[in-house]
CSV table of C-alpha atoms in Angstrom, one decimal:
chain,number,residue,atom,x,y,z
A,1,MET,CA,-0.2,0.4,0.0
A,2,LYS,CA,3.1,2.2,0.8
A,3,ASN,CA,4.6,0.7,-2.4
A,4,LEU,CA,1.8,1.4,-3.9
A,5,GLY,CA,1.2,5.7,-3.0
A,6,LYS,CA,4.8,6.2,-3.4
A,7,LYS,CA,4.4,5.2,-6.6
A,8,LEU,CA,1.5,7.6,-7.0
A,9,LEU,CA,3.3,11.1,-5.0
A,10,SER,CA,6.0,9.8,-7.3
A,11,LEU,CA,4.6,9.9,-10.6
A,12,THR,CA,2.0,12.7,-9.6
A,13,LYS,CA,5.6,14.8,-9.1
A,14,LYS,CA,7.6,14.3,-11.7
A,15,GLY,CA,5.6,14.2,-15.0
A,16,ASN,CA,1.9,15.1,-13.0
A,17,ALA,CA,0.9,12.8,-15.6
A,18,ILE,CA,-1.7,11.8,-13.3
A,19,PRO,CA,-3.8,15.5,-13.9
A,20,ASN,CA,-5.7,17.4,-11.2
A,21,THR,CA,-9.0,17.3,-12.5
A,22,ASN,CA,-10.2,19.1,-8.7
A,23,ARG,CA,-7.5,22.2,-9.2
A,24,GLY,CA,-8.3,25.1,-6.5
A,25,GLU,CA,-9.9,21.9,-4.0
A,26,LYS,CA,-9.0,19.8,-1.9
A,27,PRO,CA,-6.1,16.8,-3.8
A,28,ILE,CA,-8.1,13.7,-4.1
A,29,LEU,CA,-4.7,11.2,-4.1
A,30,PRO,CA,-4.0,11.6,0.0
A,31,ALA,CA,-8.3,10.3,-0.1
A,32,VAL,CA,-7.9,8.0,-1.9
A,33,LEU,CA,-4.9,7.0,-0.3
A,34,LYS,CA,-6.0,7.2,3.2
A,35,ALA,CA,-9.5,5.2,2.3
A,36,LEU,CA,-7.2,2.3,0.4
A,37,GLU,CA,-5.8,1.7,3.6
A,38,LYS,CA,-7.9,-0.3,5.0
A,39,ALA,CA,-9.2,-2.1,1.0
A,40,PRO,CA,-9.2,-6.4,1.0
A,41,THR,CA,-5.4,-7.3,-0.6
A,42,HIS,CA,-6.9,-7.7,-3.9
A,43,VAL,CA,-8.9,-4.8,-4.2
A,44,VAL,CA,-5.5,-2.6,-4.0
A,45,ASP,CA,-4.2,-4.8,-6.5
A,46,GLY,CA,-7.4,-3.8,-8.5
A,47,VAL,CA,-6.7,-0.2,-8.0
A,48,THR,CA,-2.6,-0.2,-8.6
A,49,ASN,CA,-3.8,-1.6,-12.0
A,50,VAL,CA,-5.9,0.6,-13.0
A,51,PHE,CA,-3.9,3.5,-11.5
A,52,SER,CA,-0.9,2.2,-13.3
A,53,GLN,CA,-3.0,2.0,-17.2
A,54,VAL,CA,-4.1,5.6,-16.4
A,55,THR,CA,0.0,6.8,-15.4
A,56,ASP,CA,0.7,4.8,-19.5
A,57,TYR,CA,-2.2,6.2,-20.2
A,58,LEU,CA,-1.0,9.6,-19.8
A,59,GLN,CA,1.9,9.5,-20.6
A,60,THR,CA,1.3,7.6,-24.0
A,61,ALA,CA,-0.7,10.9,-25.1
A,62,GLU,CA,1.8,13.2,-22.9
A,63,VAL,CA,4.6,11.2,-25.3
A,64,GLU,CA,2.0,11.1,-28.7
A,65,THR,CA,0.7,14.7,-28.4
A,66,THR,CA,4.8,16.3,-28.5
A,67,LYS,CA,5.4,14.0,-31.8
A,68,ARG,CA,2.3,14.7,-33.6
A,69,THR,CA,3.0,18.3,-32.9
A,70,GLU,CA,6.6,17.9,-33.6
A,71,ILE,CA,5.7,16.8,-36.9
A,72,ALA,CA,3.6,19.4,-37.9
A,73,ALA,CA,5.8,21.8,-37.2
A,74,LYS,CA,8.0,20.0,-39.4
A,75,ARG,CA,5.2,19.0,-42.3
A,76,ASP,CA,4.7,23.0,-42.0
A,77,VAL,CA,7.8,24.1,-42.4
A,78,ALA,CA,8.4,21.7,-45.8
A,79,ILE,CA,5.2,22.3,-47.2
A,80,GLU,CA,5.8,26.7,-46.6
A,81,ALA,CA,9.4,25.7,-48.4
A,82,LEU,CA,7.8,24.2,-51.1
A,83,GLN,CA,5.2,26.8,-51.9
A,84,ASN,CA,7.7,29.1,-51.9
A,85,GLN,CA,9.8,27.8,-54.1
A,86,ARG,CA,7.1,27.0,-56.3
A,87,THR,CA,5.8,31.0,-56.5
A,88,ALA,CA,9.6,31.7,-56.9
A,89,PHE,CA,10.5,29.4,-59.5
A,90,GLU,CA,6.3,30.7,-60.7
A,91,LEU,CA,7.8,33.4,-60.4
A,92,LEU,CA,10.5,33.9,-62.5
A,93,MET,CA,9.8,31.8,-64.9
A,94,LYS,CA,6.4,34.8,-65.7
A,95,LEU,CA,8.8,37.8,-65.9
A,96,THR,CA,12.2,35.5,-68.2
A,97,PHE,CA,9.2,34.5,-70.3
A,98,GLN,CA,7.8,37.7,-70.5
A,99,GLU,CA,11.6,38.9,-70.9
A,100,ARG,CA,12.0,36.8,-73.6
A,101,ALA,CA,9.2,37.5,-75.3
A,102,ALA,CA,9.5,41.5,-75.0
A,103,VAL,CA,13.0,40.4,-77.2
A,104,ILE,CA,11.5,38.3,-79.8
A,105,GLN,CA,8.3,40.5,-80.8
A,106,LYS,CA,11.0,44.1,-80.8
A,107,GLN,CA,13.5,41.8,-83.7
A,108,PHE,CA,10.3,40.7,-85.6
A,109,ASP,CA,9.9,44.6,-85.5
A,110,VAL,CA,13.3,45.1,-86.6
A,111,LEU,CA,13.1,41.8,-89.3
A,112,ASP,CA,9.7,43.6,-90.4
A,113,ARG,CA,11.7,47.7,-90.9
A,114,ALA,CA,14.7,45.4,-92.9
A,115,MET,CA,12.3,43.8,-95.4
A,116,ALA,CA,9.9,46.4,-95.7
A,117,SER,CA,13.2,48.5,-97.1
A,118,GLY,CA,15.5,46.1,-98.7
A,119,ASP,CA,18.4,46.1,-96.2
A,120,VAL,CA,19.6,42.3,-96.0
A,121,SER,CA,22.2,42.4,-93.7
A,122,THR,CA,19.9,43.6,-90.0
A,123,VAL,CA,18.4,41.0,-91.8
A,124,LYS,CA,20.6,38.4,-91.1
A,125,SER,CA,21.0,40.6,-87.6
A,126,ALA,CA,17.4,40.2,-86.2
A,127,LEU,CA,17.5,36.9,-87.5
A,128,ASP,CA,20.6,35.9,-86.4
A,129,GLY,CA,18.9,37.2,-82.4
A,130,MET,CA,16.1,35.9,-82.4
A,131,VAL,CA,17.9,32.5,-83.7
A,132,ALA,CA,20.6,33.0,-80.5
A,133,VAL,CA,17.0,33.3,-78.5
A,134,ILE,CA,15.8,30.5,-78.3
A,135,GLN,CA,18.5,28.4,-78.8
A,136,SER,CA,18.7,30.7,-75.3
A,137,SER,CA,16.9,27.8,-72.3
A,138,PRO,CA,14.6,30.1,-70.2
A,139,PHE,CA,15.6,27.7,-67.8
A,140,LYS,CA,19.2,29.0,-67.3
A,141,SER,CA,17.9,31.8,-65.6
A,142,ILE,CA,17.0,29.1,-62.5
A,143,GLN,CA,20.5,28.0,-62.8
A,144,GLU,CA,21.8,31.7,-62.6
A,145,MET,CA,19.8,32.3,-59.4
A,146,GLN,CA,20.6,29.1,-57.7
A,147,MET,CA,25.0,29.9,-58.4
A,148,ALA,CA,24.2,33.7,-57.0
A,149,MET,CA,22.4,32.5,-54.3
A,150,GLY,CA,24.4,29.6,-53.6
A,151,SER,CA,27.7,31.7,-53.8
A,152,LYS,CA,28.8,33.5,-50.8
A,153,ASP,CA,29.5,36.5,-52.3
A,154,PHE,CA,27.0,36.7,-53.6
A,155,VAL,CA,26.4,40.9,-53.5
A,156,VAL,CA,22.5,42.9,-54.6
A,157,ARG,CA,24.1,46.3,-55.5
A,158,LEU,CA,21.0,48.9,-55.6
A,159,GLU,CA,21.7,52.1,-57.0
B,1,MET,CA,-28.5,-13.1,-3.9
B,2,ALA,CA,-28.8,-12.0,-7.6
B,3,GLY,CA,-27.7,-7.7,-6.8
B,4,GLY,CA,-24.9,-9.3,-4.6
B,5,THR,CA,-23.5,-11.2,-7.8
B,6,ALA,CA,-24.1,-8.1,-9.7
B,7,ILE,CA,-22.5,-5.5,-7.7
B,8,LEU,CA,-19.0,-8.2,-7.0
B,9,GLY,CA,-19.6,-8.9,-10.7
B,10,GLY,CA,-19.1,-4.8,-11.2
B,11,VAL,CA,-17.0,-4.6,-8.4
B,12,ILE,CA,-13.8,-7.4,-10.6
B,13,ALA,CA,-15.1,-6.5,-13.9
B,14,GLY,CA,-15.3,-2.5,-13.6
B,15,PRO,CA,-10.7,-2.7,-12.8
B,16,ALA,CA,-10.8,-4.6,-15.8
B,17,LEU,CA,-12.6,-2.6,-18.8
B,18,ALA,CA,-11.5,-0.4,-17.2
B,19,ILE,CA,-7.5,-1.7,-17.8
B,20,ILE,CA,-8.9,-2.3,-21.2
B,21,GLY,CA,-10.1,0.6,-22.2
B,22,TYR,CA,-7.1,2.6,-21.3
B,23,SER,CA,-5.0,-0.4,-23.1
B,24,ALA,CA,-6.9,0.8,-26.1
B,25,ALA,CA,-6.8,4.2,-25.6
B,26,SER,CA,-2.5,4.3,-25.9
B,27,LYS,CA,-3.4,2.1,-29.2
B,28,SER,CA,-5.0,4.5,-29.9
B,29,GLU,CA,-2.9,7.4,-29.7
B,30,LYS,CA,0.0,5.5,-30.9
B,31,ALA,CA,-1.8,4.5,-34.0
B,32,LEU,CA,-2.8,8.6,-34.0
B,33,THR,CA,0.3,9.3,-34.5
B,34,GLU,CA,1.2,6.7,-37.2
B,35,ALA,CA,-1.9,8.2,-38.6
B,36,PHE,CA,-0.4,11.8,-38.2
B,37,GLU,CA,2.8,10.9,-39.7
B,38,MET,CA,2.1,9.4,-43.1
B,39,GLU,CA,-0.7,12.3,-43.4
B,40,SER,CA,1.7,14.6,-43.1
B,41,GLU,CA,4.3,12.9,-45.4
B,42,ILE,CA,1.1,12.4,-47.7
B,43,ARG,CA,0.6,17.1,-48.0
B,44,GLU,CA,4.8,16.8,-48.4
B,45,ALA,CA,4.3,14.7,-51.2
B,46,ILE,CA,1.3,16.8,-53.2
B,47,GLU,CA,2.9,20.4,-52.5
B,48,GLN,CA,5.7,18.2,-54.9
B,49,VAL,CA,4.1,16.9,-57.6
B,50,GLU,CA,2.2,20.0,-57.8
B,51,ASN,CA,6.3,22.0,-58.1
B,52,GLY,CA,6.1,19.5,-61.2
B,53,ASN,CA,4.0,21.1,-62.4
B,54,ALA,CA,4.7,24.1,-62.0
B,55,LEU,CA,8.2,22.5,-64.4
B,56,LEU,CA,5.9,20.2,-66.4
B,57,VAL,CA,4.4,24.2,-67.0
B,58,SER,CA,7.1,25.9,-67.6
B,59,ILE,CA,8.0,23.3,-70.1
B,60,ARG,CA,4.7,24.0,-72.0
B,61,GLU,CA,5.6,27.3,-71.8
B,62,ARG,CA,8.9,27.4,-73.8
B,63,SER,CA,7.8,25.0,-76.7
B,64,GLU,CA,4.8,27.8,-76.7
B,65,GLU,CA,7.4,30.2,-77.6
B,66,MET,CA,9.0,28.0,-79.7
B,67,ARG,CA,6.1,27.4,-81.8
B,68,ALA,CA,5.2,31.0,-82.3
B,69,VAL,CA,8.9,31.5,-83.1
B,70,ILE,CA,8.9,29.2,-85.4
B,71,SER,CA,5.5,29.7,-86.8
B,72,ASP,CA,5.6,33.9,-87.3
B,73,LEU,CA,8.7,33.2,-89.1
B,74,ARG,CA,7.7,30.3,-90.6
B,75,ALA,CA,5.0,32.8,-92.7
B,76,ARG,CA,7.5,35.5,-93.7
B,77,TYR,CA,9.5,32.8,-95.2
B,78,LEU,CA,7.2,31.7,-96.6
B,79,SER,CA,6.3,35.5,-98.7
B,80,VAL,CA,10.1,35.6,-99.1
B,81,LEU,CA,9.6,32.1,-100.7
B,82,SER,CA,7.1,33.2,-102.3
B,83,ASN,CA,8.5,36.0,-104.7
B,84,ALA,CA,11.6,34.1,-105.0
B,85,GLU,CA,9.3,31.6,-107.4
B,86,LYS,CA,7.8,34.3,-108.8
B,87,MET,CA,11.7,35.5,-110.1
B,88,VAL,CA,12.2,31.9,-111.0
B,89,SER,CA,9.4,31.0,-113.2
B,90,ILE,CA,10.1,34.8,-114.5
B,91,LYS,CA,13.8,33.4,-115.1
B,92,LEU,CA,12.7,30.3,-116.9
B,93,ALA,CA,10.8,32.6,-119.2
B,94,GLN,CA,13.2,34.1,-120.4
B,95,LYS,CA,15.3,30.6,-120.2
B,96,GLY,CA,13.2,29.6,-122.3
B,97,GLU,CA,13.7,32.7,-124.9
B,98,ALA,CA,16.7,33.1,-125.0
B,99,GLU,CA,17.2,29.6,-125.8
B,100,ALA,CA,14.6,30.2,-128.0
B,101,ALA,CA,16.5,33.0,-130.1
B,102,TRP,CA,20.4,31.2,-129.7
B,103,ASN,CA,19.0,27.9,-131.0
B,104,GLN,CA,17.3,30.0,-134.2
B,105,ALA,CA,20.0,32.2,-135.3
B,106,GLY,CA,21.3,32.3,-138.6
B,107,MET,CA,24.4,31.2,-139.4
B,108,ILE,CA,26.6,33.7,-139.6
B,109,THR,CA,24.9,35.5,-136.2
B,110,LYS,CA,26.0,31.2,-135.1
B,111,ALA,CA,29.8,31.9,-136.7
B,112,LEU,CA,30.4,35.4,-135.4
B,113,ARG,CA,29.9,34.2,-132.2
B,114,LYS,CA,32.6,31.7,-132.9
B,115,VAL,CA,34.9,33.6,-134.2
B,116,LYS,CA,34.0,35.4,-130.9
B,117,GLY,CA,34.2,33.0,-128.4
B,118,ALA,CA,30.3,34.0,-127.5
B,119,LYS,CA,28.6,32.0,-124.8
B,120,PHE,CA,24.5,31.7,-123.8
B,121,GLN,CA,23.7,34.7,-121.2
B,122,ASP,CA,22.5,32.2,-118.7
B,123,PRO,CA,18.9,34.3,-117.1
B,124,LEU,CA,19.7,31.4,-113.5
B,125,ASP,CA,23.3,32.3,-113.6
B,126,PHE,CA,24.0,33.8,-110.0
B,127,THR,CA,25.8,36.5,-111.4
B,128,SER,CA,23.5,37.8,-113.4
B,129,PHE,CA,21.2,38.6,-111.5
B,130,SER,CA,20.2,42.5,-110.8
B,131,GLN,CA,20.6,43.5,-107.0
B,132,SER,CA,17.4,43.0,-105.8
B,133,GLU,CA,17.2,39.3,-107.0
B,134,LYS,CA,20.7,38.9,-105.4
B,135,ASP,CA,19.1,40.2,-102.0
B,136,LEU,CA,16.0,38.1,-102.7
B,137,TYR,CA,18.1,35.2,-103.0
B,138,SER,CA,20.1,35.8,-99.9
B,139,LEU,CA,17.0,36.5,-98.1
B,140,LEU,CA,15.8,33.4,-98.9
B,141,ASN,CA,18.5,31.7,-97.4
B,142,LEU,CA,18.3,33.3,-94.4
B,143,PHE,CA,15.0,32.8,-93.4
B,144,GLY,CA,16.0,28.6,-95.0
B,145,VAL,CA,18.9,28.4,-92.5
B,146,ALA,CA,17.8,30.5,-89.5
B,147,LEU,CA,14.5,28.3,-89.6
B,148,TYR,CA,16.7,25.2,-89.6
B,149,ARG,CA,18.6,26.2,-86.4
B,150,MET,CA,15.2,26.5,-85.1
B,151,ILE,CA,13.5,23.6,-85.8
B,152,LYS,CA,17.1,21.7,-84.5
B,153,VAL,CA,16.3,23.1,-81.1
B,154,LYS,CA,14.8,20.3,-79.0
B,155,ILE,CA,13.6,20.6,-75.7
B,156,LEU,CA,12.1,16.5,-75.1
B,157,ASP,CA,14.1,13.9,-76.4
B,158,GLU,CA,12.1,10.5,-78.6
B,159,ASP,CA,11.7,9.0,-75.3
B,160,GLY,CA,9.9,12.5,-73.6
B,161,LEU,CA,12.7,13.2,-71.4
B,162,VAL,CA,14.9,16.9,-71.3
B,163,THR,CA,17.7,16.7,-73.9
B,164,THR,CA,21.4,16.7,-72.6
B,165,GLU,CA,20.7,21.0,-73.5
B,166,SER,CA,18.3,21.7,-71.5
B,167,GLU,CA,18.8,18.7,-68.9
B,168,GLY,CA,21.5,20.7,-66.8
B,169,SER,CA,19.1,23.7,-66.5
B,170,VAL,CA,15.9,21.6,-65.8
B,171,ALA,CA,18.0,19.6,-63.4
B,172,GLU,CA,18.0,22.6,-61.6
B,173,ALA,CA,15.0,24.0,-61.8
B,174,ARG,CA,13.6,20.9,-60.3
B,175,LEU,CA,15.8,20.5,-57.8
B,176,LEU,CA,15.0,24.6,-56.6
B,177,LEU,CA,11.3,22.6,-56.5
B,178,LYS,CA,12.7,19.8,-54.5
B,179,GLY,CA,11.9,21.3,-50.9
B,180,SER,CA,13.4,21.1,-47.9
B,181,ASN,CA,14.2,17.6,-48.4
B,182,SER,CA,16.1,18.2,-50.8
B,183,GLN,CA,17.8,20.6,-47.9
């Protein structure tokens, strides 16, 4: 009986495993222990087992709740990172394609003017420029960004 | 008697049921955590698939960009080609006429040609082209070469994979989109 009392008290002191349901009121545990002093052995054993299961459950619940909180935190960080990367990638691609489209449009304007005036050398320049734009991969800007971000010497100059 | 049995039964069964209940609850907590972990993995995988979609969308945009430029260039090439074909058909007609005139010449004219060493002037000979005709020919060449170089640019190979030229760049993009797992 004393052993049981010690065990329960140590549990309540250690990790607050048993919740104090009547907080602010008279503690329930000493009253239970006192009542059990006169109880038969098999009743004490039964109560001990129940308390043991309750404390085990409460400990497990605490541990599992902590694990779930940790999992949720890691998941949120990972999802946030993925979403941010997607947003950055989509923005970079959008701006890259817009820039390329503007360059190509200018080259077509130059090409049309040169064709109208019969300026063969300007036609050649415009066509060469267009081929260069098409041959260059728009994904290269991703590479450049990755390299710039990965370099410790990367500096953003604001002028 | 019956009431006593019921109370005694309750006294024995109550703690046993409580123990079973708490044991089951402990297992449920663990199972809930496992389910939680699985759900987190699935949600991360969904985000990674979304990132894969973003990459595919940009590959599609690249294809659309190439298609639009090649299509616009082709329209201009066809216009130049049409002019060149007209020029060639005129030249062919001129050649026919010139050959007929050359062959139908009299004996004296033919003898004089031999003495002077005169040769038949082929209207399709490039050196005999006017400057505007040479320019038209050059334009045709320039457009042909430009279109050929553009058409040769590959995004995907025969197996539907990104070409080695684009592979490095796309791999970087994929790495960027892969997420925190790779960091």
